[in-house]
Short mmCIF file of C-alpha atoms and ligand atoms in Angstrom, two decimals:
data_model
loop_
_atom_site.label_atom_id
_atom_site.label_comp_id
_atom_site.label_asym_id
_atom_site.label_seq_id
_atom_site.Cartn_x
_atom_site.Cartn_y
_atom_site.Cartn_z
CA MET I 228 160.18 67.79 153.50
CA THR I 229 156.63 67.19 154.79
CA ALA I 230 153.91 67.78 152.18
CA MET I 231 152.05 70.99 152.96
CA PRO I 232 148.29 71.40 152.47
CA ARG I 233 147.29 73.52 149.45
CA PRO I 234 145.05 76.29 150.69
CA ARG I 235 143.07 78.82 148.61
CA GLY I 236 144.88 81.62 150.41
CA LYS I 237 148.54 82.50 150.04
CA LEU I 238 151.26 80.20 151.42
CA THR I 239 154.79 81.58 151.18
CA GLU I 240 157.85 79.53 152.06
CA ASN I 241 160.79 80.99 153.97
CA LYS I 242 159.25 84.41 154.58
CA VAL I 243 161.42 86.98 156.35
CA LEU I 244 159.36 88.52 159.14
CA SER I 245 161.22 91.78 159.76
CA ASP I 246 158.90 93.68 157.40
CA LEU I 247 155.91 92.45 159.37
CA THR I 248 156.97 93.65 162.81
CA TRP I 249 156.95 97.15 164.27
CA LEU I 250 160.55 96.76 165.47
CA ARG I 251 161.61 95.72 161.95
CA VAL I 252 163.61 92.72 163.17
CA GLY I 253 163.19 88.99 162.68
CA GLY I 254 164.50 86.15 160.55
CA PRO I 255 162.40 83.91 158.30
CA ALA I 256 159.36 81.83 159.20
CA ASP I 257 159.29 78.40 157.53
CA PHE I 258 155.97 79.45 156.01
CA LEU I 259 153.67 82.46 156.07
CA PHE I 260 150.00 81.61 155.53
CA GLN I 261 147.44 84.28 154.65
CA PRO I 262 144.10 82.46 154.59
CA ALA I 263 141.34 83.47 152.17
CA ASP I 264 138.58 83.03 154.76
CA ILE I 265 137.68 81.08 157.90
CA GLU I 266 136.88 77.85 156.01
CA ASP I 267 140.26 78.00 154.26
CA LEU I 268 142.00 78.49 157.62
CA SER I 269 140.06 75.64 159.20
CA ALA I 270 140.80 73.22 156.33
CA PHE I 271 144.48 74.19 156.37
CA GLN I 272 144.88 73.68 160.12
CA LYS I 273 143.09 70.33 159.87
CA ALA I 274 145.34 69.10 157.06
CA LEU I 275 148.60 70.45 158.51
CA PRO I 276 150.70 67.60 160.00
CA ALA I 277 150.44 67.65 163.80
CA GLY I 278 154.19 68.13 164.30
CA ILE I 279 154.20 71.52 162.57
CA ASP I 280 153.85 74.51 164.86
CA VAL I 281 151.41 77.34 164.09
CA PHE I 282 152.02 80.91 165.26
CA PRO I 283 149.23 83.46 164.75
CA MET I 284 150.59 86.93 164.17
CA GLY I 285 148.75 90.25 164.17
CA VAL I 286 150.56 93.38 163.03
CA GLY I 287 153.64 92.57 165.10
CA SER I 288 153.40 95.53 167.48
CA ASN I 289 154.24 93.48 170.56
CA LEU I 290 156.90 91.17 169.18
CA ILE I 291 160.63 90.64 168.94
CA VAL I 292 161.10 87.90 166.35
CA ARG I 293 164.63 86.57 166.85
CA ASP I 294 167.18 86.79 164.03
CA GLY I 295 167.14 83.05 163.24
CA GLY I 296 163.39 83.19 162.58
CA LEU I 297 160.59 80.84 163.45
CA ARG I 298 160.27 77.11 162.79
CA ALA I 299 156.53 77.35 162.28
CA VAL I 300 153.74 78.36 159.97
CA VAL I 301 152.97 81.97 160.77
CA VAL I 302 149.27 82.69 160.19
CA ARG I 303 148.56 86.30 159.34
CA LEU I 304 144.98 87.37 158.73
CA GLY I 305 144.20 90.08 156.22
CA ARG I 306 141.26 91.02 154.01
CA GLY I 307 138.36 88.70 154.74
CA PHE I 308 139.05 89.05 158.46
CA ASN I 309 138.82 92.80 158.98
CA GLY I 310 135.07 93.52 158.96
CA ILE I 311 133.49 95.67 161.68
CA GLU I 312 129.73 95.46 162.36
CA ILE I 313 127.85 97.30 165.07
CA GLU I 314 124.49 96.41 166.56
CA GLY I 315 123.36 98.41 169.58
CA ASN I 316 126.33 98.55 171.92
CA ARG I 317 127.93 95.40 170.51
CA VAL I 318 130.77 95.59 168.06
CA ARG I 319 131.69 92.50 166.04
CA ALA I 320 135.20 92.92 164.68
CA GLY I 321 137.37 90.64 162.56
CA ALA I 322 140.69 89.72 164.17
CA ALA I 323 142.58 91.65 161.46
CA ALA I 324 140.61 94.88 162.06
CA LEU I 325 142.96 97.48 163.50
CA ASP I 326 142.16 98.57 167.06
CA ALA I 327 142.16 102.21 165.93
CA HIS I 328 139.56 101.54 163.21
CA VAL I 329 137.36 99.65 165.64
CA ALA I 330 137.55 102.51 168.16
CA ARG I 331 136.67 105.13 165.54
CA LYS I 332 133.83 103.18 163.97
CA ALA I 333 132.40 102.35 167.40
CA ALA I 334 132.65 106.01 168.47
CA ALA I 335 130.82 107.17 165.35
CA ALA I 336 128.00 104.77 166.33
CA GLY I 337 127.98 106.06 169.93
CA VAL I 338 129.84 103.11 171.51
CA ASP I 339 132.77 103.85 173.77
CA LEU I 340 135.78 101.67 172.87
CA THR I 341 137.99 104.76 172.83
CA PHE I 342 140.74 103.06 174.85
CA LEU I 343 141.61 101.08 171.70
CA ARG I 344 142.32 104.20 169.63
CA THR I 345 146.00 104.53 170.54
CA ILE I 346 146.90 100.82 170.60
CA PRO I 347 148.58 100.04 167.27
CA GLY I 348 147.65 96.33 167.06
CA ALA I 349 144.76 94.42 165.51
CA ILE I 350 141.82 92.87 167.40
CA GLY I 351 143.24 89.30 167.49
CA GLY I 352 146.38 90.57 169.22
CA ALA I 353 144.33 92.84 171.47
CA VAL I 354 142.25 89.92 172.76
CA ARG I 355 145.25 87.60 173.08
CA MET I 356 147.21 90.24 175.03
CA ASN I 357 144.23 91.66 176.97
CA ALA I 358 145.37 95.02 175.57
CA GLY I 359 144.52 98.06 177.62
CA CYS I 360 144.99 101.74 177.98
CA TYR I 361 143.63 104.69 179.97
CA GLY I 362 142.25 102.42 182.67
CA SER I 363 140.26 100.05 180.39
CA TYR I 364 141.22 96.60 179.19
CA ILE I 365 139.75 94.20 176.61
CA ALA I 366 138.55 92.05 179.56
CA ASP I 367 136.19 94.90 180.53
CA VAL I 368 134.35 94.88 177.19
CA PHE I 369 134.77 91.31 175.96
CA VAL I 370 131.64 89.29 175.10
CA GLU I 371 132.94 86.35 173.04
CA ALA I 372 135.39 85.39 170.32
CA THR I 373 135.48 82.94 167.43
CA ALA I 374 138.66 80.98 166.82
CA VAL I 375 140.07 78.14 164.75
CA THR I 376 141.90 75.59 166.90
CA ARG I 377 145.19 74.01 165.84
CA ALA I 378 143.13 70.93 164.88
CA GLY I 379 140.98 73.04 162.56
CA GLU I 380 137.80 73.21 164.63
CA ILE I 381 135.82 76.47 164.58
CA VAL I 382 134.94 77.31 168.21
CA LYS I 383 133.36 80.07 170.29
CA LEU I 384 135.44 81.25 173.26
CA THR I 385 134.10 82.92 176.40
CA ALA I 386 135.95 85.03 178.97
CA GLU I 387 136.04 81.88 181.09
CA ASP I 388 137.90 80.03 178.33
CA LEU I 389 140.39 82.87 177.87
CA GLN I 390 141.10 83.59 181.58
CA PHE I 391 142.10 87.24 181.07
CA GLN I 392 145.04 88.38 183.16
CA TYR I 393 147.27 91.43 183.05
CA ARG I 394 148.47 91.55 179.41
CA GLN I 395 147.81 87.87 178.83
CA THR I 396 145.24 85.14 178.32
CA ASP I 397 145.14 81.34 178.30
CA LEU I 398 144.57 81.01 174.54
CA GLN I 399 145.63 77.52 173.44
CA HIS I 400 148.84 77.23 171.45
CA GLY I 401 148.21 77.31 167.69
CA CYS I 402 144.64 78.55 168.10
CA VAL I 403 143.87 81.49 165.77
CA LEU I 404 141.31 84.09 166.84
CA VAL I 405 139.25 85.19 163.84
CA GLU I 406 136.64 87.50 165.35
CA ALA I 407 135.63 89.12 168.64
CA VAL I 408 132.44 90.68 169.96
CA LEU I 409 133.02 93.63 172.30
CA GLU I 410 130.40 95.63 174.18
CA GLY I 411 131.16 99.20 175.21
CA PRO I 412 129.16 101.77 177.15
CA SER I 413 127.12 104.38 175.26
CA GLY I 414 128.61 107.78 174.55
CA ASN I 415 128.02 110.86 172.51
CA PRO I 416 129.95 110.45 169.22
CA GLU I 417 131.38 113.97 169.34
CA ASP I 418 132.56 113.57 172.93
CA LEU I 419 134.13 110.21 172.10
CA GLU I 420 135.92 111.68 169.07
CA ALA I 421 137.21 114.58 171.18
CA ARG I 422 138.47 112.16 173.83
CA MET I 423 140.36 110.13 171.23
CA ILE I 424 142.02 113.24 169.82
CA ASP I 425 143.03 114.21 173.34
CA GLN I 426 144.48 110.72 173.96
CA LEU I 427 146.48 110.84 170.72
CA THR I 428 147.89 114.25 171.59
CA LYS I 429 148.89 113.11 175.08
CA ARG I 430 150.47 109.96 173.71
CA ASP I 431 152.49 111.79 171.08
CA ALA I 432 153.80 114.10 173.82
CA THR I 433 154.92 111.29 176.13
CA GLN I 434 155.82 108.29 173.96
CA PRO I 435 158.18 107.83 170.98
CA THR I 436 155.27 107.10 168.62
CA LYS I 437 157.28 107.98 165.51
CA GLU I 438 160.04 105.48 166.36
CA ARG I 439 160.18 101.74 165.75
CA SER I 440 159.12 100.24 169.07
CA ALA I 441 156.85 97.56 170.50
CA GLY I 442 155.21 99.64 173.22
CA SER I 443 156.10 99.03 176.86
CA THR I 444 159.10 96.74 177.12
CA PHE I 445 158.45 95.51 180.69
CA ARG I 446 155.35 95.10 182.81
CA ASN I 447 154.83 97.51 185.65
CA PRO I 448 156.23 95.57 188.59
CA ALA I 449 153.76 95.94 191.47
CA GLY I 450 150.27 94.59 191.99
CA PHE I 451 148.62 91.77 190.15
CA SER I 452 145.14 90.94 188.99
CA SER I 453 143.38 87.63 189.06
CA THR I 454 140.65 89.04 186.79
CA GLY I 455 142.68 91.05 184.28
CA LYS I 456 140.17 93.89 184.71
CA SER I 457 140.97 97.56 185.10
CA ASP I 458 140.09 97.79 188.80
CA ASP I 459 143.48 96.28 189.48
CA VAL I 460 146.01 99.10 189.58
CA HIS I 461 149.72 98.59 188.97
CA ASP I 462 151.36 101.23 191.14
CA LEU I 463 155.08 100.85 190.63
CA LYS I 464 156.03 102.03 187.15
CA ALA I 465 158.64 100.20 185.08
CA TRP I 466 159.91 103.48 183.56
CA LYS I 467 160.67 104.79 187.06
CA VAL I 468 162.75 101.79 188.17
CA ILE I 469 164.58 101.88 184.80
CA ASP I 470 165.33 105.59 185.32
CA ASP I 471 166.49 104.92 188.88
CA ALA I 472 168.93 102.34 187.52
CA GLY I 473 170.32 104.94 185.11
CA MET I 474 169.18 103.09 182.00
CA ARG I 475 167.20 105.82 180.19
CA GLY I 476 168.84 106.16 176.76
CA ALA I 477 171.07 103.06 177.26
CA ARG I 478 172.23 101.38 174.04
CA VAL I 479 173.35 97.99 172.79
CA GLY I 480 174.28 98.01 169.09
CA GLY I 481 171.44 99.72 167.24
CA ALA I 482 168.95 99.22 170.10
CA GLN I 483 168.17 101.95 172.61
CA MET I 484 165.95 102.61 175.63
CA SER I 485 164.07 105.71 174.49
CA GLU I 486 165.13 109.07 175.91
CA MET I 487 161.48 110.12 175.74
CA HIS I 488 160.01 107.15 177.65
CA SER I 489 162.50 104.88 179.37
CA ASN I 490 160.26 101.77 179.24
CA PHE I 491 160.12 101.96 175.41
CA MET I 492 162.84 100.11 173.54
CA ILE I 493 163.49 101.42 170.05
CA ASN I 494 165.26 100.23 166.95
CA ALA I 495 167.35 103.40 166.68
CA ASP I 496 169.85 102.29 164.05
CA ASN I 497 169.52 98.98 162.20
CA ALA I 498 169.29 96.96 165.41
CA THR I 499 169.14 93.19 165.30
CA ALA I 500 166.72 91.21 167.44
CA SER I 501 169.72 90.16 169.49
CA ASP I 502 170.71 93.83 170.14
CA LEU I 503 167.17 94.48 171.39
CA GLU I 504 167.00 91.38 173.55
CA ASN I 505 170.50 91.91 175.00
CA LEU I 506 169.62 95.51 175.84
CA GLY I 507 166.46 94.33 177.61
CA GLU I 508 168.42 91.76 179.62
CA GLU I 509 171.01 94.40 180.56
CA VAL I 510 168.20 96.67 181.78
CA ARG I 511 166.73 93.81 183.83
CA LYS I 512 170.16 93.11 185.36
CA ARG I 513 170.83 96.75 186.28
CA VAL I 514 167.34 97.25 187.70
CA PHE I 515 167.74 94.13 189.82
CA GLN I 516 171.15 95.29 191.08
CA ASN I 517 169.75 98.73 191.87
CA SER I 518 166.38 97.91 193.44
CA GLY I 519 166.03 94.13 193.74
CA ILE I 520 163.10 94.26 191.29
CA ASP I 521 162.94 91.47 188.73
CA LEU I 522 161.37 93.13 185.67
CA GLN I 523 159.26 90.89 183.45
CA TRP I 524 159.17 91.33 179.69
CA GLU I 525 155.89 92.60 178.25
CA ILE I 526 157.18 92.39 174.67
CA MET I 527 156.90 88.76 173.48
CA ARG I 528 160.14 87.26 172.20
CA ILE I 529 159.72 84.39 169.78
CA GLY I 530 161.81 82.24 167.45
CA GLU I 531 165.44 81.22 167.46
CA PRO I 532 168.66 83.19 167.74
CA ILE I 533 170.85 83.03 164.67
CA SER I 534 173.14 79.99 164.78
CA GLU I 535 176.85 80.84 164.81
C1 FAD U 851 153.78 102.53 170.05
C2 FAD U 851 153.11 101.36 170.75
C3 FAD U 851 152.22 101.60 171.77
C4 FAD U 851 151.56 100.54 172.43
N1 FAD U 851 150.68 100.83 173.42
C5 FAD U 851 149.99 99.81 174.01
C6 FAD U 851 149.01 100.10 175.01
O1 FAD U 851 148.74 101.24 175.36
N2 FAD U 851 148.37 99.06 175.58
C7 FAD U 851 148.62 97.77 175.21
O2 FAD U 851 147.99 96.87 175.75
N3 FAD U 851 149.56 97.48 174.28
C8 FAD U 851 150.24 98.46 173.67
N4 FAD U 851 151.18 98.17 172.71
C9 FAD U 851 151.52 96.75 172.43
C10 FAD U 851 150.69 96.12 171.30
O3 FAD U 851 150.19 97.10 170.40
C11 FAD U 851 149.53 95.30 171.84
O4 FAD U 851 150.00 94.23 172.64
C12 FAD U 851 148.65 94.73 170.71
O5 FAD U 851 147.47 94.23 171.27
C13 FAD U 851 149.35 93.64 169.89
O6 FAD U 851 148.56 93.41 168.76
P1 FAD U 851 149.22 92.89 167.41
O7 FAD U 851 148.13 92.71 166.41
O8 FAD U 851 150.33 93.76 166.98
O9 FAD U 851 149.77 91.46 167.87
P2 FAD U 851 151.23 90.83 167.63
O10 FAD U 851 152.26 91.72 168.21
O11 FAD U 851 151.38 90.44 166.21
O12 FAD U 851 151.11 89.51 168.51
C14 FAD U 851 151.05 89.60 169.91
C15 FAD U 851 150.48 88.28 170.46
O13 FAD U 851 149.13 88.14 170.03
C16 FAD U 851 148.99 86.90 169.34
N5 FAD U 851 148.01 87.11 168.25
C17 FAD U 851 147.97 88.13 167.36
N6 FAD U 851 146.93 87.96 166.53
C18 FAD U 851 146.33 86.80 166.89
C19 FAD U 851 145.21 86.06 166.41
N7 FAD U 851 144.50 86.46 165.37
N8 FAD U 851 144.89 84.91 167.04
C20 FAD U 851 145.59 84.48 168.08
N9 FAD U 851 146.66 85.12 168.60
C21 FAD U 851 147.02 86.26 168.00
C22 FAD U 851 150.37 86.53 168.82
O14 FAD U 851 150.47 85.13 168.63
C23 FAD U 851 151.23 87.04 169.96
O15 FAD U 851 151.18 86.07 170.99
C24 FAD U 851 151.84 99.21 172.04
C25 FAD U 851 152.74 98.98 170.99
C26 FAD U 851 153.37 100.03 170.35
C27 FAD U 851 154.30 99.74 169.20
#
C-alpha cells in the first residue's frame, strides 16, 4: 500500500459514498479527504503520489457513483470553504457554499444571483457544471475562480481557462475549485426574494423535489452553444422525447423515471447504481428506436460497477 500524506484535515479510508450523494447510491472511495483549509489541500495534493487519482466532490447532486465505488481520493470541501463575502455587485463564495445560500445572501445585498436558488449543489459543482436555471448560467456571472491543481499549485482560473459549455467546463482532471467570484446585476432585495419564492413554488409543482434524484437525467437534445451562455436556447426537450417513447414512469429494480417529470430519474425503492444506470440506458435505447435521437447523459456516472 502506498504511503499516504498526513494532512491536518480528515482522511478516511474506504469511505462508502452513498450517504454523500443525492441518489443515495455508490460504493466506497479508497479515501475521503476533507481538508482543513486551502494550504492543507495544497500540501496534500503535492505530497500525494502521482499515480493516485483525485476526484473533487460537491454535495453529489449530479452524480451516480457506481456500486463498486471509486479508486481515488475523493476530496470533499466543508467548513473552511463555505464563506460568502459581498462587495458591490461581486460575490466571493467558497466552493462548499451552497448555491441556495449564495443566492439568498446576494439577494439580501441587492445582487441578482436568483437563478442559483433552486439548484441544490454547492458553488464548486456549479462552476464545474456551468449550472443554470431560468435562462441564466454560471458563465453569465463568472468573474474568476481559485483552484488547487492536482500537483498542489494554487491558481486563479478565468472563463478562458474554463471554456464554459452547456453543463460542462474544461476543468483539469484532479483540480479542486476552492472559491469563485461571481458578479450579478443589481436588484431590489424584496423583488429578488419574491422571485426566488416564486421559482421555488414553480419548481415544487413541476419537479419531484422531495424524491431522491440528481436533477435532469439527460441533456435537452437540440441546439448547442460554443459559449455556454444563456443566449443559446435548447429547443427540443428531453422530457418530451422520453414521453413520446412511452418511458414516463418506467422502472428497473428500484429505479424509476419520475411520473411527475419524465427526465428526472429517482431512487424510488432502494435502487442500486446499476438499476439507475440500466434504466437510463433503456430510456436512451427506446428514445433512439422511437425518434432516432441519441440522448446524452447529464448526470455524471463515475466509479466502477461491482465485480461479480
Ligand atoms: C432536484 C435537483 C434539481 C436540479 N436542478 C438543476 C438545475 O436547475 N440546473 C442545473 O444546472 N443543475 C441542476 N441539478 C444538478 C446539480 O444540482 C448541479 O449540476 C450542481 O451544480 C452540482 O453541484 P454539486 O455540488 O452537487 O456537485 P457534484 O454532483 O458533487 O459534482 C458534479 C461535478 O462537479 C465536480 N465538482 C464538484 N465540486 C467541485 C470542486 N470543488 N472542484 C472541482 N470540481 C468539483 C465533480 O467532480 C463532478 O464532476 C439539479 C439536481 C437536483 C437533485
